[in-house]
CSV table of C-alpha atoms in Angstrom, one decimal:
chain,number,residue,atom,x,y,z
A,1,MET,CA,97.4,-30.0,-29.0
A,2,PHE,CA,96.8,-29.5,-24.9
A,3,GLU,CA,92.7,-31.0,-24.6
A,4,TYR,CA,94.3,-33.3,-26.6
A,5,GLU,CA,97.2,-34.3,-24.2
A,6,LEU,CA,94.0,-34.3,-21.1
A,7,HIS,CA,91.5,-36.3,-23.0
A,8,GLN,CA,94.7,-39.5,-23.6
A,9,ALA,CA,95.3,-38.8,-19.9
A,10,ARG,CA,91.7,-39.2,-19.2
A,11,HIS,CA,91.5,-42.1,-21.1
A,12,ALA,CA,94.6,-44.0,-20.2
A,13,GLU,CA,92.8,-43.6,-15.8
A,14,LEU,CA,90.2,-45.1,-17.2
A,15,VAL,CA,91.6,-48.1,-19.3
A,16,ARG,CA,93.5,-48.4,-15.7
A,17,GLU,CA,90.6,-48.4,-13.7
A,18,ALA,CA,88.7,-50.9,-15.8
A,19,ALA,CA,91.1,-53.1,-15.4
A,20,ASP,CA,91.8,-53.3,-11.8
A,21,ARG,CA,87.3,-53.3,-12.1
A,22,ARG,CA,88.6,-56.7,-13.5
A,23,LEU,CA,90.8,-58.0,-11.3
A,24,ALA,CA,89.0,-57.5,-9.0
A,25,ARG,CA,85.4,-59.0,-9.7
A,26,GLN,CA,87.9,-62.2,-10.7
A,27,ALA,CA,89.6,-62.3,-7.9
A,28,ALA,CA,86.2,-62.0,-5.7
A,29,ARG,CA,84.6,-64.6,-8.2
A,30,ALA,CA,87.0,-67.6,-8.3
A,31,ALA,CA,87.7,-66.5,-3.7
A,32,ARG,CA,83.8,-67.5,-4.1
A,33,ARG,CA,84.6,-70.6,-6.4
A,34,GLY,CA,87.3,-72.2,-3.2
A,35,SER,CA,85.5,-71.4,-0.8
A,36,ALA,CA,82.6,-73.5,-2.4
A,37,ARG,CA,85.1,-76.0,-2.7
A,38,GLN,CA,86.3,-76.2,0.9
A,39,GLU,CA,83.5,-76.1,2.5
A,40,PRO,CA,80.5,-77.6,0.8
A,41,GLU,CA,76.9,-78.0,2.0
A,42,GLY,CA,75.1,-80.8,2.6
A,43,ARG,CA,71.2,-80.6,2.9
A,44,VAL,CA,69.6,-79.5,6.0
A,45,SER,CA,66.7,-81.2,6.1
A,46,ASP,CA,64.8,-83.6,3.0
A,47,GLY,CA,60.9,-81.9,4.6
A,48,ARG,CA,60.0,-85.0,5.2
A,49,GLY,CA,57.9,-86.2,8.3
A,50,ARG,CA,58.5,-82.2,9.5
A,51,PHE,CA,54.2,-81.6,9.7
A,52,ALA,CA,51.5,-83.2,10.7
A,53,ARG,CA,49.1,-85.2,8.2
A,54,ALA,CA,45.5,-83.1,7.6
A,55,ALA,CA,42.7,-84.6,8.0
């Protein structure tokens, strides 16, 4: 019986850890999406006229 209780406790610990990691991943994803909306990045240059034409 004792082994079963240890198994149940370990299972509960793993479930909590997975939930914590899932929450952290969701928060990081939301933060990335939020920062992308706040500071949109445009094109730096179009690349034309950067180099001289070759002969």
